[in-house]
Coordinates of C-alpha atoms in Angstrom, one line a residue:
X1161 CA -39.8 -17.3 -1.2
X1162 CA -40.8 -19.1 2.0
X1163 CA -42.5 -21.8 -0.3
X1164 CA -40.4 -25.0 1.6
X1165 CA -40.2 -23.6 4.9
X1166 CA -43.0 -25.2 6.2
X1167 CA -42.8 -28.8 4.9
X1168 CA -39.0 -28.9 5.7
X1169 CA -40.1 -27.7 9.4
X1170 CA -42.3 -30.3 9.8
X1171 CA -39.9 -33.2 10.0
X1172 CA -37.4 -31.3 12.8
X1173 CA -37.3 -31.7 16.1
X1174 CA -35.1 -29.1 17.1
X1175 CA -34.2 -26.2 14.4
X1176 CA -31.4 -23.5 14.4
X1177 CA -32.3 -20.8 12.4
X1178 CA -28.8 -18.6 11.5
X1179 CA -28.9 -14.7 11.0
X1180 CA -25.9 -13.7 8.9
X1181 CA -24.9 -10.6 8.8
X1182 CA -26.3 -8.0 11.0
X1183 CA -26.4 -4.4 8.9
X1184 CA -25.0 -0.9 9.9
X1185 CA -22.6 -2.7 13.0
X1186 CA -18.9 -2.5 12.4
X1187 CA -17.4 -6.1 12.4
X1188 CA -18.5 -10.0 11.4
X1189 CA -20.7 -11.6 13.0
X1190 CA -24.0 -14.0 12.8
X1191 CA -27.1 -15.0 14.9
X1192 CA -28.7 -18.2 15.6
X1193 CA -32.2 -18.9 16.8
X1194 CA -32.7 -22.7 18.6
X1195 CA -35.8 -23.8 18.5
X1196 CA -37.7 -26.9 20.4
X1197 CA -40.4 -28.9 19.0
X1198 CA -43.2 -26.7 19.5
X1199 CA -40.9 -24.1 17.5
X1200 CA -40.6 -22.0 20.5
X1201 CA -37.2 -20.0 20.5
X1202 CA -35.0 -21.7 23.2
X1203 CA -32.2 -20.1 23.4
X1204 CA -30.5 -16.9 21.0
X1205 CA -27.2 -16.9 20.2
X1206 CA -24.9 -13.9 18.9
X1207 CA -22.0 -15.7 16.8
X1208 CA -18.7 -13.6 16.3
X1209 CA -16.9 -15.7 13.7
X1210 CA -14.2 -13.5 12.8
X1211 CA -11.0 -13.4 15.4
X1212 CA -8.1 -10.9 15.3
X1213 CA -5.7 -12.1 18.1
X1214 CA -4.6 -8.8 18.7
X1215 CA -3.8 -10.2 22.3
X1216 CA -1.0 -12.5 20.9
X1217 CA 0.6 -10.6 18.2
X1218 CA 1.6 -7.8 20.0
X1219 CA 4.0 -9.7 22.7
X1220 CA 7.0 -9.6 22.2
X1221 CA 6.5 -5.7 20.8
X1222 CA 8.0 -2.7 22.7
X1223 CA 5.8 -1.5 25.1
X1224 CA 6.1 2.0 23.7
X1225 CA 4.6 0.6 20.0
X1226 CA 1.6 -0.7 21.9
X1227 CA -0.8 2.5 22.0
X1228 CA -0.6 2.9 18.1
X1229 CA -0.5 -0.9 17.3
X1230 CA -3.8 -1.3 18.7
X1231 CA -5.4 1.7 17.5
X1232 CA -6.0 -1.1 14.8
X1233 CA -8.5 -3.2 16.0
X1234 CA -10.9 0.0 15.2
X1235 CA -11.4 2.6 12.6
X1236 CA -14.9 3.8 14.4
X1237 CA -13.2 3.9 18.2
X1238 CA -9.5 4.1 17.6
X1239 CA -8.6 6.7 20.2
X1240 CA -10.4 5.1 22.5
X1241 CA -8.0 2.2 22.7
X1242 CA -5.2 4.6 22.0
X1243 CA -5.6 6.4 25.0
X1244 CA -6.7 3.1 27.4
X1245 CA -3.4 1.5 26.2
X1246 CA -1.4 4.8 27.0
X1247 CA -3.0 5.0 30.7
X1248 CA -1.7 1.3 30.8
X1249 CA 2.0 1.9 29.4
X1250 CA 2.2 5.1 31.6
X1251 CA 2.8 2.9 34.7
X1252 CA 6.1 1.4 32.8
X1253 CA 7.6 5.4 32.0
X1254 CA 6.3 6.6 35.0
X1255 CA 5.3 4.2 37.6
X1256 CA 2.8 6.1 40.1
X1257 CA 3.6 9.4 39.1
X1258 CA 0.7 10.7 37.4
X1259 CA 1.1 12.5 33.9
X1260 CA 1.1 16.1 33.7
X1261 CA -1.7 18.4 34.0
X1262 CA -1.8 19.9 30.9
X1263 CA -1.1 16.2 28.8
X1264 CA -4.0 15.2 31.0
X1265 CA -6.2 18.0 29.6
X1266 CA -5.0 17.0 26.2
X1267 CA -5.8 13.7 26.6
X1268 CA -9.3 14.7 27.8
X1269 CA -9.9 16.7 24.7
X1270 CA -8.7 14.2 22.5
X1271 CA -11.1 11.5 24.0
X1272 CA -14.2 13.9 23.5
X1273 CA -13.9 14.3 20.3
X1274 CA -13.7 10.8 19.4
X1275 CA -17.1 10.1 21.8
X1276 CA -18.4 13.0 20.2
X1277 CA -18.1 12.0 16.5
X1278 CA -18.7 7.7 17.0
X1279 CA -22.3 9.4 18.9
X1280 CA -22.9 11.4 16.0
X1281 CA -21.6 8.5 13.6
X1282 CA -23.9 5.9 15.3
X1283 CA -27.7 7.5 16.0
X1284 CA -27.6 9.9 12.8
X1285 CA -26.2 7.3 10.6
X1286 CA -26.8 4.2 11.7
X1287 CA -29.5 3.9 14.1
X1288 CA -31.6 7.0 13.2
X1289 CA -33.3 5.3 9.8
X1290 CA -34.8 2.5 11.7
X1291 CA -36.3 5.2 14.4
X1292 CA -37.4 7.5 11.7
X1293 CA -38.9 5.0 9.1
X1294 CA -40.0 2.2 11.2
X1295 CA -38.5 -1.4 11.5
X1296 CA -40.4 -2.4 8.0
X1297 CA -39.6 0.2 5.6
X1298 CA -37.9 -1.2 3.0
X1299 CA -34.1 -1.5 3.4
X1300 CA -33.2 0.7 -0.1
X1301 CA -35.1 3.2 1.7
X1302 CA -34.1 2.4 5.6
X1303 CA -30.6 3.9 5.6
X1304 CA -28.7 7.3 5.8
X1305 CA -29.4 8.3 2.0
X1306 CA -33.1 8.0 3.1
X1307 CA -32.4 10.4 5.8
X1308 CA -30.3 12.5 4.1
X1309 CA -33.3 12.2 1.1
X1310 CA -36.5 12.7 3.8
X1311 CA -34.7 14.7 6.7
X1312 CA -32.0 16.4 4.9
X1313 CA -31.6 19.0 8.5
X1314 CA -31.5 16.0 10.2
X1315 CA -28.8 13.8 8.1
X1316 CA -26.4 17.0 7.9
X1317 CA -26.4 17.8 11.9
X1318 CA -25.0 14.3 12.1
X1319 CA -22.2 14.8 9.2
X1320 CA -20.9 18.3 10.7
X1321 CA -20.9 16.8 14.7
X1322 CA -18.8 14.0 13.3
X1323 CA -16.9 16.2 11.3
X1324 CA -16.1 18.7 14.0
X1325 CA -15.2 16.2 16.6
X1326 CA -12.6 14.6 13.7
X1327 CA -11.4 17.8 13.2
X1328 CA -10.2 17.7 17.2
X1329 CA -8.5 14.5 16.7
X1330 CA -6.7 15.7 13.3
X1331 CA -5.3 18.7 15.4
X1332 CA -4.1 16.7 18.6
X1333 CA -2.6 13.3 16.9
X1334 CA -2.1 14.9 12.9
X1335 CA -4.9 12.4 11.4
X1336 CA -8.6 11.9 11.8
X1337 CA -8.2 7.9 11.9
X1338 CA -5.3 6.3 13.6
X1339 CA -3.0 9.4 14.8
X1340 CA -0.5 9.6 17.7
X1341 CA -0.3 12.5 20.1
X1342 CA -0.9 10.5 23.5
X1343 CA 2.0 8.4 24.5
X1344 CA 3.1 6.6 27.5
X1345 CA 3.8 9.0 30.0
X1346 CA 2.3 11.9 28.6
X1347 CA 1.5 13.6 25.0
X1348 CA 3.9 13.9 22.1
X1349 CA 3.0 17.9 20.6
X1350 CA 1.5 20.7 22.5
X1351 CA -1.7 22.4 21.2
X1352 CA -0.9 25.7 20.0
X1353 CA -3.3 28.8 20.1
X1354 CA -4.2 29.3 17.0
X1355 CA -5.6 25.8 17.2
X1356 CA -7.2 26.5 20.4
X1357 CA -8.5 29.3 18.8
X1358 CA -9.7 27.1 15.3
X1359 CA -11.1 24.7 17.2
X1360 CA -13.2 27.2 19.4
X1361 CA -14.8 29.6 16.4
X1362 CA -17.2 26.6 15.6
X1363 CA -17.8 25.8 19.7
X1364 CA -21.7 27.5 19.7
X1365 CA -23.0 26.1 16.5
X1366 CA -21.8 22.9 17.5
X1367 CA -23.6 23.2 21.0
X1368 CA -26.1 24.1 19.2
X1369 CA -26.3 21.0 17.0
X1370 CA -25.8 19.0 19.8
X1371 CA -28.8 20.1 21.5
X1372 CA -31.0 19.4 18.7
X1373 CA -29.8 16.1 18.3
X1374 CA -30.8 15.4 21.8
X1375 CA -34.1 16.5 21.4
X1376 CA -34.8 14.6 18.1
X1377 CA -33.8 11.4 20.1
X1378 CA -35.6 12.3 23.1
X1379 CA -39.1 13.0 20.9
X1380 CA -38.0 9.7 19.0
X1381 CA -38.2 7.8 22.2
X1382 CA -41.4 9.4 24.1
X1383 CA -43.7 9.0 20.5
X1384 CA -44.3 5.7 22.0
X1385 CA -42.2 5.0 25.1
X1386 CA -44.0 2.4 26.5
X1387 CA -43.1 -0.4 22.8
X1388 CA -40.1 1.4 23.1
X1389 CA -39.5 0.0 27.0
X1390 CA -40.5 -3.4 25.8
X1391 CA -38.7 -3.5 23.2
X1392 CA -35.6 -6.3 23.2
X1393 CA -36.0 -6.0 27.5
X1394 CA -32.5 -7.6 29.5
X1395 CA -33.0 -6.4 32.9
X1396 CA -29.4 -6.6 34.0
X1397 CA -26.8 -4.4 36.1
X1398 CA -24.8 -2.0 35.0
X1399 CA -21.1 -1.3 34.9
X1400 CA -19.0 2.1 34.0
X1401 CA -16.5 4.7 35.7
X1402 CA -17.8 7.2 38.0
X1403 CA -15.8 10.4 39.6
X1404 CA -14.9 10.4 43.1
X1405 CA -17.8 13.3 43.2
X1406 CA -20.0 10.0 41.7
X1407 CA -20.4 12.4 38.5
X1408 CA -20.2 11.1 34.8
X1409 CA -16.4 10.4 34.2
X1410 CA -15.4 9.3 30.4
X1411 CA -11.5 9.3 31.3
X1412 CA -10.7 8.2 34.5
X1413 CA -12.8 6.9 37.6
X1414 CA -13.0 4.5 39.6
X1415 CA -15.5 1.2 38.7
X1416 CA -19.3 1.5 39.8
X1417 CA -21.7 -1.7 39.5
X1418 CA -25.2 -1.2 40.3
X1419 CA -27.4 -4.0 40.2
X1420 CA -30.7 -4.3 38.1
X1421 CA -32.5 -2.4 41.3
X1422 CA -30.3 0.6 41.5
X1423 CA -28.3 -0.8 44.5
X1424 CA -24.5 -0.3 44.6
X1425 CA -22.5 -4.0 44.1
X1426 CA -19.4 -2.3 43.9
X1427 CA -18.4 1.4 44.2
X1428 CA -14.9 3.8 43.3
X1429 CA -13.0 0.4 43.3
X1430 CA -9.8 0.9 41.7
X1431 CA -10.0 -0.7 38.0
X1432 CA -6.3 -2.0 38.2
X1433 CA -7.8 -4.8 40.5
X1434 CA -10.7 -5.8 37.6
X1435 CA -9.8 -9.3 37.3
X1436 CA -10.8 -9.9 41.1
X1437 CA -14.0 -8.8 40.6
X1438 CA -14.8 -10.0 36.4
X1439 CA -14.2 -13.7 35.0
X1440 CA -14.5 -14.1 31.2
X1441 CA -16.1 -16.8 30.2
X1442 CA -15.3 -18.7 27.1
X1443 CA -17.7 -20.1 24.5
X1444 CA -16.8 -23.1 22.0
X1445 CA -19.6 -21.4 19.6
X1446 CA -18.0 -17.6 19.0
X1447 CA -14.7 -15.5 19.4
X1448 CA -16.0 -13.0 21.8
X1449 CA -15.9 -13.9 25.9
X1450 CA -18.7 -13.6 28.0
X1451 CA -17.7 -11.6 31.5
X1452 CA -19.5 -11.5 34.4
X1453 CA -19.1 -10.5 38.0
X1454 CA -17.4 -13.2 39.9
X1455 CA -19.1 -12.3 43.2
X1456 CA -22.7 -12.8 41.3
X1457 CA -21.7 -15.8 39.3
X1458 CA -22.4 -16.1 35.3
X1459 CA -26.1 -16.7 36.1
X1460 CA -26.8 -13.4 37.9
X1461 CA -23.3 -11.7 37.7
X1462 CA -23.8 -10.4 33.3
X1463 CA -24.1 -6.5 33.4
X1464 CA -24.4 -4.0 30.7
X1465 CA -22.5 -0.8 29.8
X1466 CA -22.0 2.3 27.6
X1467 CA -24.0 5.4 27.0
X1468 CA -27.6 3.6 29.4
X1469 CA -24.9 1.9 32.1
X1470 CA -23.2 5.5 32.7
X1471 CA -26.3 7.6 32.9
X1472 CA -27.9 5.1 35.3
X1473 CA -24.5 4.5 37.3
X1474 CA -23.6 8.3 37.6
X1475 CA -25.1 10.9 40.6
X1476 CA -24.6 13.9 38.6
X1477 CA -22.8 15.1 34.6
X1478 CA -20.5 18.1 35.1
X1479 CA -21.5 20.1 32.6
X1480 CA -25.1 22.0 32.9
X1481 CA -27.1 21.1 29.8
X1482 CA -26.3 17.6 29.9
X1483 CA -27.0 17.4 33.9
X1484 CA -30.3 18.7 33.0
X1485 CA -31.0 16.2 29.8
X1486 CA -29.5 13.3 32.5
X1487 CA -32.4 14.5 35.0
X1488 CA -35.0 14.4 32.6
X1489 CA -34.1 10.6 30.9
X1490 CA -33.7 9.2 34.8
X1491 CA -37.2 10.8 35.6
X1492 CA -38.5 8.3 32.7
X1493 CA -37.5 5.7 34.9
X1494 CA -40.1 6.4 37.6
X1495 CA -38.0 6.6 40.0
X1496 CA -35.9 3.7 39.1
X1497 CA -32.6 3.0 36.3
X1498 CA -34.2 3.2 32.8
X1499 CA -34.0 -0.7 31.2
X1500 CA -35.2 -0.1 28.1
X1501 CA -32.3 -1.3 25.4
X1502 CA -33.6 1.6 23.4
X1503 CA -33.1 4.0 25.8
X1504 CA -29.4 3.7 24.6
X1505 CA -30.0 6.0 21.9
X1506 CA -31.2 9.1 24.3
X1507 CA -28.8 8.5 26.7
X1508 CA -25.6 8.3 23.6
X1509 CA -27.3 12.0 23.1
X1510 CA -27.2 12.9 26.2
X1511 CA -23.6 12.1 26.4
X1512 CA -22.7 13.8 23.1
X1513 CA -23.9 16.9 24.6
X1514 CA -22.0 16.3 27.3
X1515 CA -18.8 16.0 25.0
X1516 CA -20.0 18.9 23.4
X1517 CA -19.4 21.2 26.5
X1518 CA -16.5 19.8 27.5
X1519 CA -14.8 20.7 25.0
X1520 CA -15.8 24.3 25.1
X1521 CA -14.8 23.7 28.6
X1522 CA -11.5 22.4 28.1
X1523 CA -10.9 24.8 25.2
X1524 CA -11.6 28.1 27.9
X1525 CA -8.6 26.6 30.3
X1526 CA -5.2 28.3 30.0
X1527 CA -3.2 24.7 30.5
X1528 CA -4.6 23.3 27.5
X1529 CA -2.2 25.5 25.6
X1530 CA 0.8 24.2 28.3
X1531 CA 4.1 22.8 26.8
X1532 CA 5.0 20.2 30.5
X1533 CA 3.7 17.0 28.8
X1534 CA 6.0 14.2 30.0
X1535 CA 6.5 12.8 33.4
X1536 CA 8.8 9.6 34.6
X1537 CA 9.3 7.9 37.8
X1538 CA 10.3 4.7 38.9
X1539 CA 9.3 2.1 36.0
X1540 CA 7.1 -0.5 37.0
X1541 CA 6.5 -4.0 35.1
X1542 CA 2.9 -4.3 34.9
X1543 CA -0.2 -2.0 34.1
X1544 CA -4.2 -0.9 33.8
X1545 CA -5.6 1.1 31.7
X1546 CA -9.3 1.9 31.8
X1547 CA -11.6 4.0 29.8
X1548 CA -15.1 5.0 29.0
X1549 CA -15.0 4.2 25.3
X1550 CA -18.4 5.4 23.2
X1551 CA -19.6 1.7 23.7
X1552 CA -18.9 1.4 27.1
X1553 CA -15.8 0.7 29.7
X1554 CA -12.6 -0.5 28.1
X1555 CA -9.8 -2.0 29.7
X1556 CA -6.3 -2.1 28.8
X1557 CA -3.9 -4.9 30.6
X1558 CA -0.3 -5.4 30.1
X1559 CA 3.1 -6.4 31.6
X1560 CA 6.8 -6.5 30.5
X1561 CA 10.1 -8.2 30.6
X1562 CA 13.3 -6.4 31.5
X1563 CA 13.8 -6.0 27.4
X1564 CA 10.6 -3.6 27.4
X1565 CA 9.1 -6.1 25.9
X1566 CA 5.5 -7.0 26.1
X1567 CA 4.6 -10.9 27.7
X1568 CA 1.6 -10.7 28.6
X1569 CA -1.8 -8.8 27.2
X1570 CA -5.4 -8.6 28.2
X1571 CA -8.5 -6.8 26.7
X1572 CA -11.6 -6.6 27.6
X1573 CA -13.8 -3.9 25.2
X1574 CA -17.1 -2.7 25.4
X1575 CA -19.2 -4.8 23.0
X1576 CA -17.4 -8.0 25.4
X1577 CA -18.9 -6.7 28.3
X1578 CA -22.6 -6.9 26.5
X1579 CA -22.2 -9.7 24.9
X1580 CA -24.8 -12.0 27.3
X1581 CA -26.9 -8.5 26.9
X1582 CA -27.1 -8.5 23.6
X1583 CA -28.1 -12.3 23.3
X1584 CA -30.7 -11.8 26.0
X1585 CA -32.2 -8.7 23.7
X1586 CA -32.1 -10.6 20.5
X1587 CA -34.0 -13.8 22.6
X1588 CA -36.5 -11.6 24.1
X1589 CA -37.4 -10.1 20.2
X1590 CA -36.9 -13.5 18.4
X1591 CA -39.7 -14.7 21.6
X1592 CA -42.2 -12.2 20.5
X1593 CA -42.0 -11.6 16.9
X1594 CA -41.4 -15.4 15.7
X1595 CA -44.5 -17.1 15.1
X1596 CA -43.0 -20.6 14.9
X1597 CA -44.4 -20.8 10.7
X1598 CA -41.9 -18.7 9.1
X1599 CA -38.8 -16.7 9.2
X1600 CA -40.0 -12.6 8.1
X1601 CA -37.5 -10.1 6.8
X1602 CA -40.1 -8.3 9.7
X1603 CA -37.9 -10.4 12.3
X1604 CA -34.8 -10.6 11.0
X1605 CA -35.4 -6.5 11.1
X1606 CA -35.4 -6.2 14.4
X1607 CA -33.3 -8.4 16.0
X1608 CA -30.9 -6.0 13.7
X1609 CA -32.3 -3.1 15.6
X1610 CA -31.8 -4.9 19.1
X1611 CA -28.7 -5.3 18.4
X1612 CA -27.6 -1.9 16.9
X1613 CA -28.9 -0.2 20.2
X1614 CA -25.8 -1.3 21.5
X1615 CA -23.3 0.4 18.8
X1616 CA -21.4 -3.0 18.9
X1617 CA -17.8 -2.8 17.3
X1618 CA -17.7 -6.8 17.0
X1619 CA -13.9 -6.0 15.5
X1620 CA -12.6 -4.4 18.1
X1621 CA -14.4 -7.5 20.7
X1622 CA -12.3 -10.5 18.6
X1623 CA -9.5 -8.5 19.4
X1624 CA -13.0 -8.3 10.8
X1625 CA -13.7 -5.1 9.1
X1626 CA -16.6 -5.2 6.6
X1627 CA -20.2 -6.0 6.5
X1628 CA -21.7 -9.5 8.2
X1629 CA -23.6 -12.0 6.0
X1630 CA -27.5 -12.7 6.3
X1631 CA -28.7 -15.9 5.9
X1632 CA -31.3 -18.1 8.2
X1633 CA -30.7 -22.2 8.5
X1634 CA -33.1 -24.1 9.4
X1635 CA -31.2 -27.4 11.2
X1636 CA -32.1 -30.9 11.6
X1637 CA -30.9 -32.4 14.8
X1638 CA -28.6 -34.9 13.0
X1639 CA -27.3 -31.5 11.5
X1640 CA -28.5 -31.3 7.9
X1641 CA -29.2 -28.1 6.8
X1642 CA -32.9 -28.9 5.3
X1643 CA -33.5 -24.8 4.4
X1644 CA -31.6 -21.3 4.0
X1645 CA -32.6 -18.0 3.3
X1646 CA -30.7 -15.5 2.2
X1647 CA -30.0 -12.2 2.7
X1648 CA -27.8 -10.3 -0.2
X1649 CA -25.7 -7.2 0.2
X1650 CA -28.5 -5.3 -1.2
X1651 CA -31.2 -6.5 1.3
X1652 CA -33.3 -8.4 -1.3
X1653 CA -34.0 -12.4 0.3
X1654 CA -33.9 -15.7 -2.0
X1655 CA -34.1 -19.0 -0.9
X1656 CA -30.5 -21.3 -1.9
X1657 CA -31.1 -25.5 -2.0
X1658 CA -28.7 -27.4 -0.3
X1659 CA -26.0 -29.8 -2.1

């Protein structure tokens, strides 16, 4: 199928090869490979090439439709961008006054639940056939039905930790996908007892799975640690929320940058001042922005976060099993922050776990049934919302006119804030699996996998639902298009002529 490859190659100077679309990612998007003369990769490029505008069409809105409207850009994360754009909105019910104790709890609950079934979703699913199969097992085999098929104990601890952290957003907001319950200034319906008391009945099993899912990642990882610390490298800083304790925080926390050393750049600063310290850049060649810290400059300044930027950032997790999983993945670092892209996937366990005893935590405490769950104060006109979303820190920006109407909105998500990441992971595997002769479905595999480390929700960083489509150009630099291959739906590759 590679039959013309090599003679069209021979009369470029520079080529582009395109990768269209990456597999088991939620969202469009493609990949390009620029090559020089010698057919060395030059640069990578990860393309977004669907946009939303979710930033527009919601001014003009009332501030109080803004959580639930943007619960849209996701149906993986939903809650997550629910509950950042509530913290945001709080500030114009509210002002400074903080929101109740027990809608706070609430709030907490909710948000564990939704990191605890997009974790589950993500390695069992989506990321655990490439780790248990190997990058070239064949793709009708490389998938969850394979798992299910070969690991069936495996496949179904994924489906019940998803199902059982749906199950605690269906009780707080009254739908597994795109529910209410958090509003601004507080939460909308109390938890009752006898839902405290159906949500706890399952609380040890689920522990339980949990703990097995960490260990499947961890013994995933260590089989062969040192290719799985090479592989797709990006040495970079790291971003998240950490507690004033400097402990794991998912919901609220103050920003913590260390660089790729382990020395603090920035520490508890106060997120509502994030666009003093981050500048997003904009690209002509995709819809997602590239942010970096201003004080380091878009050279030096490009950090990672999510699941491998929290465990790094944080001093300690607040609940035991997880502290001692946290001390164990750091201790694979030697003493320093673990790099390795792959490391993602034991760290997202770690974090699960985490959620896991949270929950039972939050489930014990007698608030969690209270009925105070609004506050006011004086209304203010602008406001920040930050979160730890599963993919990494989100933040939430909005201000208002004396209508309560919205005039001005700002979002930067997860998958944003690894954007340069991700092209520097999908470089650093195109640079040591491309030959410079021919384009493999072996490649094109694993810049997948790069990628996929990351969980990226490419919907929710445009701000298109569906799968993204495969295909690799290979581009004159007048700009014909001399070659494509293809990649179908089904994973099979043919080669299409050009008109």
């Amino acid at each position: 199928m590679y039959e013309n490859l090599e003679t069209a190659s021979e009369s470029i100077g520079l080529q582009r090869l395109a990768i269209e679309p990456v597999s088991r990612v939620e969202g469009h998007g493609k990949v390009t490979l620029l090559l020089d003369a010698e057919r060395r990769v030059r640069q990578a490029r990860l393309h977004v090439v669907e946009f939303r505008g979710f930033e527009k069409f919601i001014q003009g809105r009332p501030y109080w439709e803004v959580p639930t409207l943007v619960q849209r850009l996701c149906g993986i994360c939903p809650v997550s961008h629910l509950l950042a754009a509530s913290k945001a909105t709080d500030f114009f019910v509210a002002g400074n006054v903080p929101i109740s104790p027990t809608a706070t709890k609430l709030r907490r609950l909710l948000h564990f639940g939704q990191v605890l079934q997009s974790h589950a979703l993500h390695f069992f699913h989506l990321a655990s056939p490439d780790l248990l199969f190997g990058y070239d097992d064949p793709v009708a085999h490389r998938n969850v039905v394979g798992v299910l098929q070969d690991h069936p104990e495996i496949g179904l601890i994924g489906v019940k930790l998803r199902k059982y952290g749906q199950e605690v957003i269906r009780v707080l907001t009254g739908k597994r996908v795109h529910g209410t319950g958090s509003v601004p200034g507080g939460f909308n319906k109390p938890l009752s007892a006898e839902e405290r008391d159906y949500l706890k009945q399952d609380m040890l099993t689920v522990l339980g799975w949990a703990s097995h899912g960490l260990a499947i990642a961890k013994q995933l990882y260590v089989a062969d640690e040192a290719a799985n610390q090479g592989f797709a490298a990006a040495r970079s800083n790291f971003l998240s929320l950490v507690a004033p304790d400097g402990g794991l925080e998912l919901y609220h926390g103050g920003i913590r940058v260390k660089d790729a050393d382990g020395g603090i750049v920035l520490d508890h600063f106060d997120y509502r001042g994030y666009n003093s310290i981050l500048h997003e850049e904009v690209k002509s060649w995709s819809y997602m922005k590239f942010p970096f810290l201003t004080a380091l400059g878009r050279e030096q300044g490009w950090y990672r976060v999510g699941p491998l930027a929290r465990i790094n950032n944080c001093d300690h997790i607040p609940t035991p099993r997880a502290e001692a999983a946290r001390a164990d993945f750091m201790a694979h670092g030697g003493g320093h922050l673990v790099q390795a892209t792959l490391g993602y996937h034991w760290a997202r366990m770690i974090e699960l776990l985490h959620c896991a005893e949270a929950i039972a935590e939050l489930l014990d405490d007698p608030e969690i049934t209270g009925t105070d769950l609004s506050r006011s104060g004086t209304p203010l006109r602008e406001g920040v919302g930050v979160i730890e979303a599963p993919r990494g820190t989100l933040f939430h920006h909005y201000r208002i006119d004396s209508n309560d109407l919205i005039t001005m909105a700002n979002l930067i998500v997860s998958t944003t804030s690894n954007n340069t990441a991700m092209n520097e992971s999908v470089r650093a595997v195109a640079a040591e699996c491309f030959d410079g002769r021919e384009v493999t479905e072996g490649l094109l595999n694993r810049i997948e996998v790069a990628i996929r480390a990351y969980d990226p929700c490419l919907s929710c960083a445009t701000h298109a639902v569906g799968k993204m489509p495969l295909s690799i150009e290979a581009i004159a630099p007048d700009g014909e298009v001399v070659s494509r291959l293809v990649k179908s739906g089904d994973g099979s590759f043919s080669r299409e002529a050009e008109a």
